Coordinates of C-alpha atoms in Angstrom, one line a residue:
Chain A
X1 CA 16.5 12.9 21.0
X2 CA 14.5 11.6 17.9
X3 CA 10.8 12.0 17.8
X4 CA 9.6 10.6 14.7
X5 CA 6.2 12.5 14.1
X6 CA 4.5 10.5 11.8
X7 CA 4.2 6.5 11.9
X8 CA 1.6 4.0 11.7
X9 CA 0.2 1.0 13.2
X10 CA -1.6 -1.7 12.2
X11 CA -5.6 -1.2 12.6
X12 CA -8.5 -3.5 12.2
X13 CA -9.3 -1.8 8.8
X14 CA -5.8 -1.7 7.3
X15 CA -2.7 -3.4 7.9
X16 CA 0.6 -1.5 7.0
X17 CA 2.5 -5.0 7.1
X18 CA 4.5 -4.2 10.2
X19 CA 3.7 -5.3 13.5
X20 CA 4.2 -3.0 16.7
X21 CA 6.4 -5.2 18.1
X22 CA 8.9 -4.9 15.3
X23 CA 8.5 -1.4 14.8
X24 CA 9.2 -0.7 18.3
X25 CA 12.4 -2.9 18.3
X26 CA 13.1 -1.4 15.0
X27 CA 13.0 2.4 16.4
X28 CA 14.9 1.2 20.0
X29 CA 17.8 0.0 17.0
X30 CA 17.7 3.4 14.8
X31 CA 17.6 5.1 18.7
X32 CA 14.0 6.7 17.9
X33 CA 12.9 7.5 21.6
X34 CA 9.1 8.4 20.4
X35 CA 6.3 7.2 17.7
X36 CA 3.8 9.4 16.7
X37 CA 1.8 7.0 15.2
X38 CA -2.0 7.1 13.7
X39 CA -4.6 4.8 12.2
X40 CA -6.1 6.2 9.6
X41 CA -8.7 5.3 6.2
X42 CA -5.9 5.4 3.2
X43 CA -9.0 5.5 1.0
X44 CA -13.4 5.4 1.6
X45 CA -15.5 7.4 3.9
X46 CA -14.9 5.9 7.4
X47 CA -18.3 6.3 9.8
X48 CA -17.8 7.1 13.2
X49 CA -17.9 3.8 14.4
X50 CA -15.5 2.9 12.2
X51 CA -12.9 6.2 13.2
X52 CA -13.2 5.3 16.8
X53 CA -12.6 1.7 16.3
X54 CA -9.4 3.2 15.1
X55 CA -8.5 5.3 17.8
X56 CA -9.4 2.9 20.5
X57 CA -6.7 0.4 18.4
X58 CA -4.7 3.3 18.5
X59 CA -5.2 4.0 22.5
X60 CA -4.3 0.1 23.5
X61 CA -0.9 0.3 21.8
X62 CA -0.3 3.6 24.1
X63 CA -0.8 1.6 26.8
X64 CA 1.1 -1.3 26.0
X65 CA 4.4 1.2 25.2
X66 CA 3.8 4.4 27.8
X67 CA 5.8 7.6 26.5
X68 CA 7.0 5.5 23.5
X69 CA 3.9 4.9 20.9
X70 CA 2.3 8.1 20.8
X71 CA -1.4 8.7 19.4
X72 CA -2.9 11.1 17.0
X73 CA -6.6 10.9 16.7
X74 CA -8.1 10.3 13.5
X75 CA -11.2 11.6 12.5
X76 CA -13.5 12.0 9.1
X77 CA -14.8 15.7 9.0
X78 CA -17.5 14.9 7.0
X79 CA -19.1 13.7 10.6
X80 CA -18.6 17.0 12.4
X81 CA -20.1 16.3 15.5
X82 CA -18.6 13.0 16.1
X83 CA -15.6 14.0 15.2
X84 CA -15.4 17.1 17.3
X85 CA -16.6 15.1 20.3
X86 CA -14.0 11.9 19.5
X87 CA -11.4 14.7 19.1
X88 CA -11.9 16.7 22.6
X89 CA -12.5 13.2 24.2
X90 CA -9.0 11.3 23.3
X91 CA -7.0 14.5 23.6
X92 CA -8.6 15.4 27.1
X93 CA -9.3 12.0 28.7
X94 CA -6.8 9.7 26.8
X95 CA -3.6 11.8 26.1
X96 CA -3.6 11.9 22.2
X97 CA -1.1 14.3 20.8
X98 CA -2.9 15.3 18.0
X99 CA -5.1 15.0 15.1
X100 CA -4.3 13.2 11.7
X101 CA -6.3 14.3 8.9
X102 CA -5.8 11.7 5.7
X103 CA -7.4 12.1 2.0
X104 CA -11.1 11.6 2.8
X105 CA -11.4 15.9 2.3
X106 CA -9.0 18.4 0.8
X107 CA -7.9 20.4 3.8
X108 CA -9.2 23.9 2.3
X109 CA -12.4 22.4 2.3
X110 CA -15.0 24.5 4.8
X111 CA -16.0 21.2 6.5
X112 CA -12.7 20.6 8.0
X113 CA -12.4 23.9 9.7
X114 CA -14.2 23.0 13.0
X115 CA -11.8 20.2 13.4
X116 CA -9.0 23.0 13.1
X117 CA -10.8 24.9 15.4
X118 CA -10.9 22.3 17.9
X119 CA -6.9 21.7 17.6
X120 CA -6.4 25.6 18.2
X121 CA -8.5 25.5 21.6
X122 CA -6.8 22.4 22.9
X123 CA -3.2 23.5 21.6
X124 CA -2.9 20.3 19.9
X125 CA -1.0 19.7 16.3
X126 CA -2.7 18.6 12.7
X127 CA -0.3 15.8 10.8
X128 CA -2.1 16.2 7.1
X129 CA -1.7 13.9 5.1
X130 CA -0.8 15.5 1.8
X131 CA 1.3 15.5 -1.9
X132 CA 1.7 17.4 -5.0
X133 CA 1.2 14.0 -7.0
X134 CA 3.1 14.8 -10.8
X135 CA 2.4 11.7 -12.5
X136 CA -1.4 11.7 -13.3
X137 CA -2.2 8.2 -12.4
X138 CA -0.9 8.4 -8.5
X139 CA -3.1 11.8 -8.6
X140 CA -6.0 10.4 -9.8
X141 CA -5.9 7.7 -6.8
X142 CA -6.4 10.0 -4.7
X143 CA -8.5 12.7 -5.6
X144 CA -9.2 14.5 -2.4
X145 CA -5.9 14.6 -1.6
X146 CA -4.6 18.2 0.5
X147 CA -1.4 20.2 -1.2
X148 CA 0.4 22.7 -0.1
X149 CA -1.5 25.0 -1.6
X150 CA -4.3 24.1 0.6
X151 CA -2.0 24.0 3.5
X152 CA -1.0 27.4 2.8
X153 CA -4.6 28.5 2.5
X154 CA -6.0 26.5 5.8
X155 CA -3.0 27.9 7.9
X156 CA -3.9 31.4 6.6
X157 CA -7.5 31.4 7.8
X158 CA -5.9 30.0 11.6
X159 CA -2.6 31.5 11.8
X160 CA -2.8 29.8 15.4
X161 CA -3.2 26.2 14.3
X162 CA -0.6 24.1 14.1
X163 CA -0.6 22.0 11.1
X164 CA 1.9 19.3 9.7
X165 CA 2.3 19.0 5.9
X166 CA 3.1 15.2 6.0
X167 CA 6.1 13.5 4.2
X168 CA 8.1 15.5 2.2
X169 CA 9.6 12.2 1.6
X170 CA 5.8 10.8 0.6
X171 CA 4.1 13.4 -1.1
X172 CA 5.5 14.1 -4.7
X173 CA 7.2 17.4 -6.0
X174 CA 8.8 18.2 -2.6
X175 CA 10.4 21.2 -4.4
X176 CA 6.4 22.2 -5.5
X177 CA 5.8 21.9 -2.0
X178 CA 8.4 23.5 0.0
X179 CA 8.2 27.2 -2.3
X180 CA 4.4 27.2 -1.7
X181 CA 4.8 26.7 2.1
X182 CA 8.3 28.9 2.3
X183 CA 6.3 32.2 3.6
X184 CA 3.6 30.6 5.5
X185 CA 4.8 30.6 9.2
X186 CA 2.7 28.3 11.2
X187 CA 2.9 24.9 8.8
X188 CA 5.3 22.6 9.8
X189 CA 6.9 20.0 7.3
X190 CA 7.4 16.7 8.1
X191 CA 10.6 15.2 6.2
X192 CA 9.1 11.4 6.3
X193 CA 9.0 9.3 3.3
X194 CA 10.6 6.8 0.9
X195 CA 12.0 9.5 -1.2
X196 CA 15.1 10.5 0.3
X197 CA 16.3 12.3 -3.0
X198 CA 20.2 14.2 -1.7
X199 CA 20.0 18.0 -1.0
X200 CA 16.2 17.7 -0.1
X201 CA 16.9 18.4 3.6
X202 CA 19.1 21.2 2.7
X203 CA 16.5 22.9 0.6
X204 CA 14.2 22.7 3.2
X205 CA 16.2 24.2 6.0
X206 CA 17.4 26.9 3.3
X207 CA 13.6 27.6 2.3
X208 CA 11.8 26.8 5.4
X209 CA 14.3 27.1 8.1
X210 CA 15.3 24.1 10.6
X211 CA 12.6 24.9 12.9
X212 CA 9.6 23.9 10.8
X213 CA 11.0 21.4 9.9
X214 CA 10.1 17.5 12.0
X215 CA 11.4 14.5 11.6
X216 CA 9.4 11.4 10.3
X217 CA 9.4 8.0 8.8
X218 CA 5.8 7.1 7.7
X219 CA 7.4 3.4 7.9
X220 CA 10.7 4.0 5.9
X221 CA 12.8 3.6 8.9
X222 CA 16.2 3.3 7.8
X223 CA 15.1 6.6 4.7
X224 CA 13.8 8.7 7.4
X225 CA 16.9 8.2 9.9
X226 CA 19.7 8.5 7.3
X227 CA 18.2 11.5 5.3
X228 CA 18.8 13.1 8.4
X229 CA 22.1 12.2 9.3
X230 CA 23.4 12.7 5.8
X231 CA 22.4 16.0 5.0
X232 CA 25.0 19.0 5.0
X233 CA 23.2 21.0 7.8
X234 CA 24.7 22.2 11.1
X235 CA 24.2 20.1 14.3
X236 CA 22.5 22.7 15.7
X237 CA 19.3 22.3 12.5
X238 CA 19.7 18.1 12.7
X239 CA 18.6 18.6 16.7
X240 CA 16.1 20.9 16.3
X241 CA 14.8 18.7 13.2
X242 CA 15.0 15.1 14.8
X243 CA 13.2 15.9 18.0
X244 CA 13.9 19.4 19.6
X245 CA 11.0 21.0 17.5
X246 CA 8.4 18.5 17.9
X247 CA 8.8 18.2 21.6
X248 CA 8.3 21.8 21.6
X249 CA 4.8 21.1 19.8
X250 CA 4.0 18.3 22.1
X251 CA 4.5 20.8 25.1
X252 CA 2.7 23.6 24.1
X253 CA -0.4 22.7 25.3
X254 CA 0.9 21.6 29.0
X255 CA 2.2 25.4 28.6
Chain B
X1 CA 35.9 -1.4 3.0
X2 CA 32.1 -0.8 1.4
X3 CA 32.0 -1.1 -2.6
X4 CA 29.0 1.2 -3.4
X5 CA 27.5 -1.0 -6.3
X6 CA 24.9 2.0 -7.4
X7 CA 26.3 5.3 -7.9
X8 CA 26.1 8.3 -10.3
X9 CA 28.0 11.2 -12.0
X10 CA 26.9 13.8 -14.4
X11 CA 23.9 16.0 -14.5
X12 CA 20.3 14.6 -13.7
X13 CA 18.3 17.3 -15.8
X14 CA 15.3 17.4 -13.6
X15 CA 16.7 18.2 -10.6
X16 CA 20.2 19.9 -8.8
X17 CA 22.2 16.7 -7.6
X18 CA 24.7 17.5 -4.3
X19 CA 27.2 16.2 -6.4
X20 CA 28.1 16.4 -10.1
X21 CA 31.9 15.9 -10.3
X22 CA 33.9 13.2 -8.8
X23 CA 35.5 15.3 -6.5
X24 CA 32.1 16.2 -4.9
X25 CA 31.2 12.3 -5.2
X26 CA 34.7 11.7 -2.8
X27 CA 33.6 14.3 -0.1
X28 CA 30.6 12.2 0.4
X29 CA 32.1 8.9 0.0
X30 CA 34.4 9.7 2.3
X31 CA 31.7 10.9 4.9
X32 CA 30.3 7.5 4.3
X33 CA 33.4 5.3 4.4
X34 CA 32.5 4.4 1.3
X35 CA 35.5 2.6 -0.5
X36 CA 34.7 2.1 -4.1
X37 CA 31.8 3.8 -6.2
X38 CA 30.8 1.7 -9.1
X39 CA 29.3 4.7 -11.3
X40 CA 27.9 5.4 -14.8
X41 CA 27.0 8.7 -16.5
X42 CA 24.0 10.2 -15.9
X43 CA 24.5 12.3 -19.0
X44 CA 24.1 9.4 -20.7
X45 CA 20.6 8.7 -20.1
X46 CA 19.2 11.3 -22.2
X47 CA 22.5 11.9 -24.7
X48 CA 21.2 10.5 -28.0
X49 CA 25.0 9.1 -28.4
X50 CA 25.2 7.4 -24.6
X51 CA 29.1 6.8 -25.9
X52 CA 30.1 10.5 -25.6
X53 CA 28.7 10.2 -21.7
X54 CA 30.9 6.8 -21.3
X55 CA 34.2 9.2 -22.4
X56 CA 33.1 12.0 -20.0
X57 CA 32.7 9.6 -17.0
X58 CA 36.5 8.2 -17.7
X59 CA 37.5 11.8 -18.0
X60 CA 35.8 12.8 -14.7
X61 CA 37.1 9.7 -12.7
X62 CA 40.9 8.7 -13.8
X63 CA 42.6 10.7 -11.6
X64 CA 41.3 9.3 -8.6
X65 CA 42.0 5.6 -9.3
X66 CA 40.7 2.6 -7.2
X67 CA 38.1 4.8 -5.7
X68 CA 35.8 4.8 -9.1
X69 CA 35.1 1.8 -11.4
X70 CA 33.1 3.2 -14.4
X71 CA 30.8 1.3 -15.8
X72 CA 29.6 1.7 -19.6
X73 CA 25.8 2.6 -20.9
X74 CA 25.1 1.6 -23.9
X75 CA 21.6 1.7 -26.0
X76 CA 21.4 -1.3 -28.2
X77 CA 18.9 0.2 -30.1
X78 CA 21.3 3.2 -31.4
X79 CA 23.8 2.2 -34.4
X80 CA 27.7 1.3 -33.3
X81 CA 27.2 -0.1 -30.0
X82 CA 29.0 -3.0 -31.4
X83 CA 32.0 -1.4 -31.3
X84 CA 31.6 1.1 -28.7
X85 CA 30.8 -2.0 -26.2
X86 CA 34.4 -3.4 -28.0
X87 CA 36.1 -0.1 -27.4
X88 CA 34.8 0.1 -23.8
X89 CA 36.0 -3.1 -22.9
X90 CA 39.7 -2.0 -24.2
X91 CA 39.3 1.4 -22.3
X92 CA 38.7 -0.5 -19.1
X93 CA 35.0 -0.3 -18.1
X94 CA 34.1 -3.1 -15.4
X95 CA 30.6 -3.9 -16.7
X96 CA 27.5 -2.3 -18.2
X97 CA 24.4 -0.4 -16.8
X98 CA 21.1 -0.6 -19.3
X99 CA 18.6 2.8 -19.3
X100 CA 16.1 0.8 -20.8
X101 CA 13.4 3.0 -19.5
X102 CA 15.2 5.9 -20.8
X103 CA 16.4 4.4 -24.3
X104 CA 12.9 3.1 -25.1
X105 CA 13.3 -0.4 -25.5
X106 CA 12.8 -3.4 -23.6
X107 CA 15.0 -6.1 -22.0
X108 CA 13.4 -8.6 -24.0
X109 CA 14.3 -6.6 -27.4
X110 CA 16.4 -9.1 -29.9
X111 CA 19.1 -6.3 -29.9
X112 CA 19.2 -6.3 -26.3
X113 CA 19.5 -9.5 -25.5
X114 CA 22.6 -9.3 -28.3
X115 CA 24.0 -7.0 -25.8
X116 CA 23.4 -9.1 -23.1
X117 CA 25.1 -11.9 -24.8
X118 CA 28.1 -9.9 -26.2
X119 CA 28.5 -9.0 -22.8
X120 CA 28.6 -12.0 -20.9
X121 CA 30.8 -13.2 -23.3
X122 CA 33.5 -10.8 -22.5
X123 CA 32.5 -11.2 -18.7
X124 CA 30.5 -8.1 -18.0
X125 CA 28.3 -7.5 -15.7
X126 CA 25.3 -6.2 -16.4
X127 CA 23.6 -3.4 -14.3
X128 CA 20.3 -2.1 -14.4
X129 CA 18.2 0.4 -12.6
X130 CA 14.7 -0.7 -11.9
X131 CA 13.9 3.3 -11.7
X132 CA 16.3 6.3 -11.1
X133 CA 13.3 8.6 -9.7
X134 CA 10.1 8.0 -7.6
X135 CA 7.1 8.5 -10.1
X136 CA 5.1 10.1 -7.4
X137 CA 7.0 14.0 -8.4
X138 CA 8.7 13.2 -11.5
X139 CA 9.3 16.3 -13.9
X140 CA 6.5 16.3 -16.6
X141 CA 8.9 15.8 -19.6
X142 CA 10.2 12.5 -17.7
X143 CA 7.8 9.3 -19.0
X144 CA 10.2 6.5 -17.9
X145 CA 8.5 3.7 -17.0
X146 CA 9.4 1.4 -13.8
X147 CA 11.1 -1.6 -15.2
X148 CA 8.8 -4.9 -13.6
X149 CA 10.4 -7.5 -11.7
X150 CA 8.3 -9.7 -14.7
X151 CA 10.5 -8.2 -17.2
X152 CA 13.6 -8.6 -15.5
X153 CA 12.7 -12.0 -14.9
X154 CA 12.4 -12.7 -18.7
X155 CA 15.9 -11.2 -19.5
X156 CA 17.5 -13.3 -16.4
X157 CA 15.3 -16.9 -18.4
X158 CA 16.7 -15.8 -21.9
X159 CA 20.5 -14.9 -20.7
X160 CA 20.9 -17.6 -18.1
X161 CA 24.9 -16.5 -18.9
X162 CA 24.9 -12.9 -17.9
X163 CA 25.3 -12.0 -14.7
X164 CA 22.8 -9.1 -13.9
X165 CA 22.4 -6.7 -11.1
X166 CA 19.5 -5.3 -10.5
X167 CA 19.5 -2.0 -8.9
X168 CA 16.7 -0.1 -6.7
X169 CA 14.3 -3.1 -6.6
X170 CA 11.9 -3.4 -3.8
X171 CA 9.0 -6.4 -3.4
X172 CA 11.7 -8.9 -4.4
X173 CA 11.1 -11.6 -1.7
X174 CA 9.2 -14.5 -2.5
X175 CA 8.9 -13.7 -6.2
X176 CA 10.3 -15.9 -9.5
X177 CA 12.6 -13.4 -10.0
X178 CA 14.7 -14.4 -7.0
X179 CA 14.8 -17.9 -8.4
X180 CA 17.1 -17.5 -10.9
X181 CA 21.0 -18.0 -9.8
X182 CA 22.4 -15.2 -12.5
X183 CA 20.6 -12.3 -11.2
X184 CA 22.2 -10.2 -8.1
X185 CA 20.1 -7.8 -6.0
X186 CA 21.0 -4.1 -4.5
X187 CA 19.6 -3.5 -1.2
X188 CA 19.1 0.6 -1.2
X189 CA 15.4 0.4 -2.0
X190 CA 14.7 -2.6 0.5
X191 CA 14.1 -2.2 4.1
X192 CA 15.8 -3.6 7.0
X193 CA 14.7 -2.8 9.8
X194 CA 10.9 -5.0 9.1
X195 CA 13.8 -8.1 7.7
X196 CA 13.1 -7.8 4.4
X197 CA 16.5 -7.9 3.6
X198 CA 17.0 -10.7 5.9
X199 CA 14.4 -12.7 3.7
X200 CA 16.4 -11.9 0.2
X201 CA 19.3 -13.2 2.0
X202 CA 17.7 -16.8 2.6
X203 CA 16.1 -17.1 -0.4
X204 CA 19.0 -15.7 -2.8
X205 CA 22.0 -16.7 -0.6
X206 CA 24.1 -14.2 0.9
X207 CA 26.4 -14.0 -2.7
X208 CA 23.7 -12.4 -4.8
X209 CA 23.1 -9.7 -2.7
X210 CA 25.5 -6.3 -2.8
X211 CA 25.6 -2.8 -1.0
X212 CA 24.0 0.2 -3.4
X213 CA 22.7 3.8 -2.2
X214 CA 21.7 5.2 -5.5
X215 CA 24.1 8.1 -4.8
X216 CA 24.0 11.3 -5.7
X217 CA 20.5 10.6 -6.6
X218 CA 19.4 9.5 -3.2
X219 CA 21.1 10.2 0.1
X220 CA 24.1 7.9 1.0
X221 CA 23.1 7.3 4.7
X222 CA 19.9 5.3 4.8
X223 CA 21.6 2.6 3.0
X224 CA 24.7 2.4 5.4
X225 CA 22.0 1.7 8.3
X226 CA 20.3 -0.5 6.3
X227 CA 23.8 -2.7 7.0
X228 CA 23.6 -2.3 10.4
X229 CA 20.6 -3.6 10.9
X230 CA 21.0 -6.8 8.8
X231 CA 20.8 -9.8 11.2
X232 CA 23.4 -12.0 9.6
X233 CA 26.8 -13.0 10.7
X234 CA 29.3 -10.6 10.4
X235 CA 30.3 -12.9 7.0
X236 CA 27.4 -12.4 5.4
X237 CA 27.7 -8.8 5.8
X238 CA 31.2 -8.3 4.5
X239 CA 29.9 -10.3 1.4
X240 CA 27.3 -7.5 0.7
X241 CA 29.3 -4.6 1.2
X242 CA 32.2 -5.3 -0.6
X243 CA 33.3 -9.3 -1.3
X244 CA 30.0 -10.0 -4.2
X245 CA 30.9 -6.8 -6.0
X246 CA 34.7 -7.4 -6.1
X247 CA 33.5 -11.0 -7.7
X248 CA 31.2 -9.4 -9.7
X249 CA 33.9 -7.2 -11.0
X250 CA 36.4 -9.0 -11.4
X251 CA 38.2 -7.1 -8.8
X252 CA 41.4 -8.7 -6.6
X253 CA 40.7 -7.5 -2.9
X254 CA 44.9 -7.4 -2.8
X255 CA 45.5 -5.6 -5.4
X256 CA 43.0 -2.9 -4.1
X257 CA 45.3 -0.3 -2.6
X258 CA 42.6 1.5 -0.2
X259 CA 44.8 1.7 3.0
X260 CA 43.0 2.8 6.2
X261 CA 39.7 2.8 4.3
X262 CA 39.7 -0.9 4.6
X263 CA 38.4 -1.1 8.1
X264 CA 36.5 2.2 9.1
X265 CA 33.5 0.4 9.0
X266 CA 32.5 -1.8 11.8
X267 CA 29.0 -3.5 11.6

């Protein structure tokens, strides 16, 4: 089984070039059976109108693929209430998996805790979009970006959340990243990305362990599949990381 | 058979490759069904003489024969190239592969486009790597610079002769670059599975376009896919994975002695 826990689709507000169709048939090809997908703000302060307008995009292409397109619900902290509420409502009433945090807020930042809160008490999973950014122009694009750092900090104030350091693949130094995150227990990596630089998947099983460990794409199909399938790891760890572990997340709150 | 068009050996100084000897390269290759790696040193990006990392690579690969055809670097901006370009054509290097990010000059330099020239007259190919690293988490002492697609594009008006290869491009399609008949394309870098591979196809012709995976820089795997999802006739897809590069190289499919290898892979 492969569960790829972090894709996109096309929104209103931002296209990612791809259209669902295609990236269905394009998963159905590299046998993906699920898309956890998201439509977040890559860059501004979305309003709440303009989050839900998102998630309502994101809710129709649930429908239109039933247990293949997958939804996490994305939300700007910085409007507590309405995210709080848009959170409880499209987890409860509308079967999103999940919450996708992206770069409007670092993630150590005291205004994002209720939303954490909120993922504890439904059981629910946080994809963060995040990166140790090296070069100081791609860093300065994004100044509110999370690292692991703040990971590590977030997921020690709510050692029962369940967050998602998105694409190790995606998100600069992945060696930065993976020996801040190696002791903290409850943060999850997810291995999408364009980077698909060889050994990376066998440092993270050696540092992190298979089971925190997910696999991903964020849209580099082909990169996320055969970084995978290439890497020197035991059977047993490529299950676990291609869908074994995240269907495990996915149940947890049925549990 | 797959010719692997973009490969590697030596040590990357930034970072612990899966493999640094040739022997380590085969394990993977092998994996892969990977024929053929067409390979430079990688010591020879940052070796002030890139000549000393040309005699390494030839050490590293002769014993293994067909499976390895080195290719030379060469800086045109550092004295004697003249004759170590002669000398590597007499020790039996298939082509060159330019650092020009890495040897600080540009491909529209004078003395590189005497390269260029030299080489083309002796029917070299020319290689070069758009980028060896994503820029995202690059070490701090690393300042190479992407090469642009507009800078490639000048080398390609200026050396209509030379046959050049450029490796790890993305954003290709529909730009001038893909205009010009004397520059080849690597696919490790471009995606399949949204047809933008299928697009450099139509608009470059199905002979300008060869198999790389950037190995043992980048994973070996995602590139193979990348073949398999390819929606062109079975043709077209021997062409990029092993007839353009034996062209390229001046390589005579019979005289390649690769046995079994030949058909483990089946698009």
């Amino acid at each position: 089984m492969k569960i790829d826990c972090h894709s996109h689709i096309n929104g209103r507000f931002f296209k990612w070039g791809v259209e669902l169709k295609n990236l269905v048939e394009a998963a159905d090809k590299l046998r993906i059976d699920k898309l956890c997908c998201s439509i977040p703000f890559v860059e501004g302060m979305p309003t709440p109108s303009e989050f839900k307008t998102c998630n309502d995009e994101m809710v129709r292409a649930m429908k239109e693929y039933p247990g293949k397109i997958l939804g996490y619900c994305f939300v700007n902290p910085g409007y507590q209430q309405e995210s709080l509420e848009e959170v409880e409502k499209r987890v409860l009433e509308e079967g999103m998996i999940g919450v996708k945090l992206y770069n409007q807020y670092k993630c150590s930042d005291p205004i994002v805790f209720p939303i954490v809160k909120k993922t504890v008490e439904l059981k629910v999973p946080i994809l963060q979009h995040a990166g140790h950014l090296t070069d100081p122009a791609e860093a300065s694009r994004q100044p509110n970006i999370s690292d692991a750092r703040d990971i590590s900090y977030l997921a020690s104030l709510f050692p029962e959340a369940v967050i998602i350091e998105a694409h190790l693949g995606g998100g600069g130094d992945w060696e930065w990243a993976l020996k801040i995150l190696r002791n903290t227990r409850n943060v999850y990596v997810d291995t999408s990305g364009s980077v698909i630089d060889c050994g990376m998947i066998e440092k993270a099983v050696k540092l992190l362990g298979a089971e925190r460990l997910l696999f991903g794409t964020d849209l580099s199909m082909e990169e996320g599949v055969g970084k995978i399938l290439d890497a020197e790891i035991s059977e047993h760890d490529r299950s676990l990381i291609f869908g074994e572990n995240m269907r495990q997340i996915l149940e947890a709150r049925f549990r | 058979m797959i010719i692997d068009f973009n490969t590697y050996l030596g040590q990357w100084p930034f970072r612990r490759l899966c493999a640094r000897t040739a022997l380590e390269a085969l394990k993977w290759m092998d994996k892969n069904r990977i024929s053929i790696a067409v390979v430079s040193s990688l010591n020879s990006v940052l070796y002030m003489d890139p000549h000393d990392g040309n005699y390494e690579l030839l050490e590293e690969v002769e014993q293994y024969g067909e499976r390895f055809v080195p290719l030379a670097v060469v800086n045109p901006k550092y004295p004697g190239w003249e004759n170590e370009l002669e000398e590597c054509i007499s020790l039996g290097f298939r082509g060159l592969r330019l650092y020009p990010q890495y040897h600080n000059y540009l491909l529209t330099d004078e003395d590189c486009l005497r390269l260029v020239k030299k080489a083309s007259e002796k029917n070299l190919v020319v290689s070069i790597p758009v980028r060896l690293r994503d820029g995202r988490g690059r070490h701090w002492m690393d300042l190479a610079r992407d090469i642009s697609l507009d800078e490639l594009k000048q080398l390609a008006e200026k050396s209509p002769e030379t046959k050049i290869v450029v490796l790890e491009a993305r954003g290709v399609v529909d730009t001038p670059l893909i205009n010009y008949s004397n520059v080849y394309f690597e696919i490790s870098r471009m995606n399949a599975a949204f047809g933008e591979i299928d697009r450099l196809i139509e608009q470059a012709g199905d002979s300008r376009v060869v198999f790389g995976s950037g190995f043992p820089l980048k994973y070996l795997q995602s590139a193979i896919l990348k073949t398999k999802l390819i929606k062109k006739p079975r043709e077209t897809i021997e062409k990029i994975l092993w007839r353009n590069a034996c062209s390229l190289l001046g390589l005579d499919q019979k005289e390649l002695r690769l046995g079994s290898i030949e058909n483990m892979f089946l698009p």
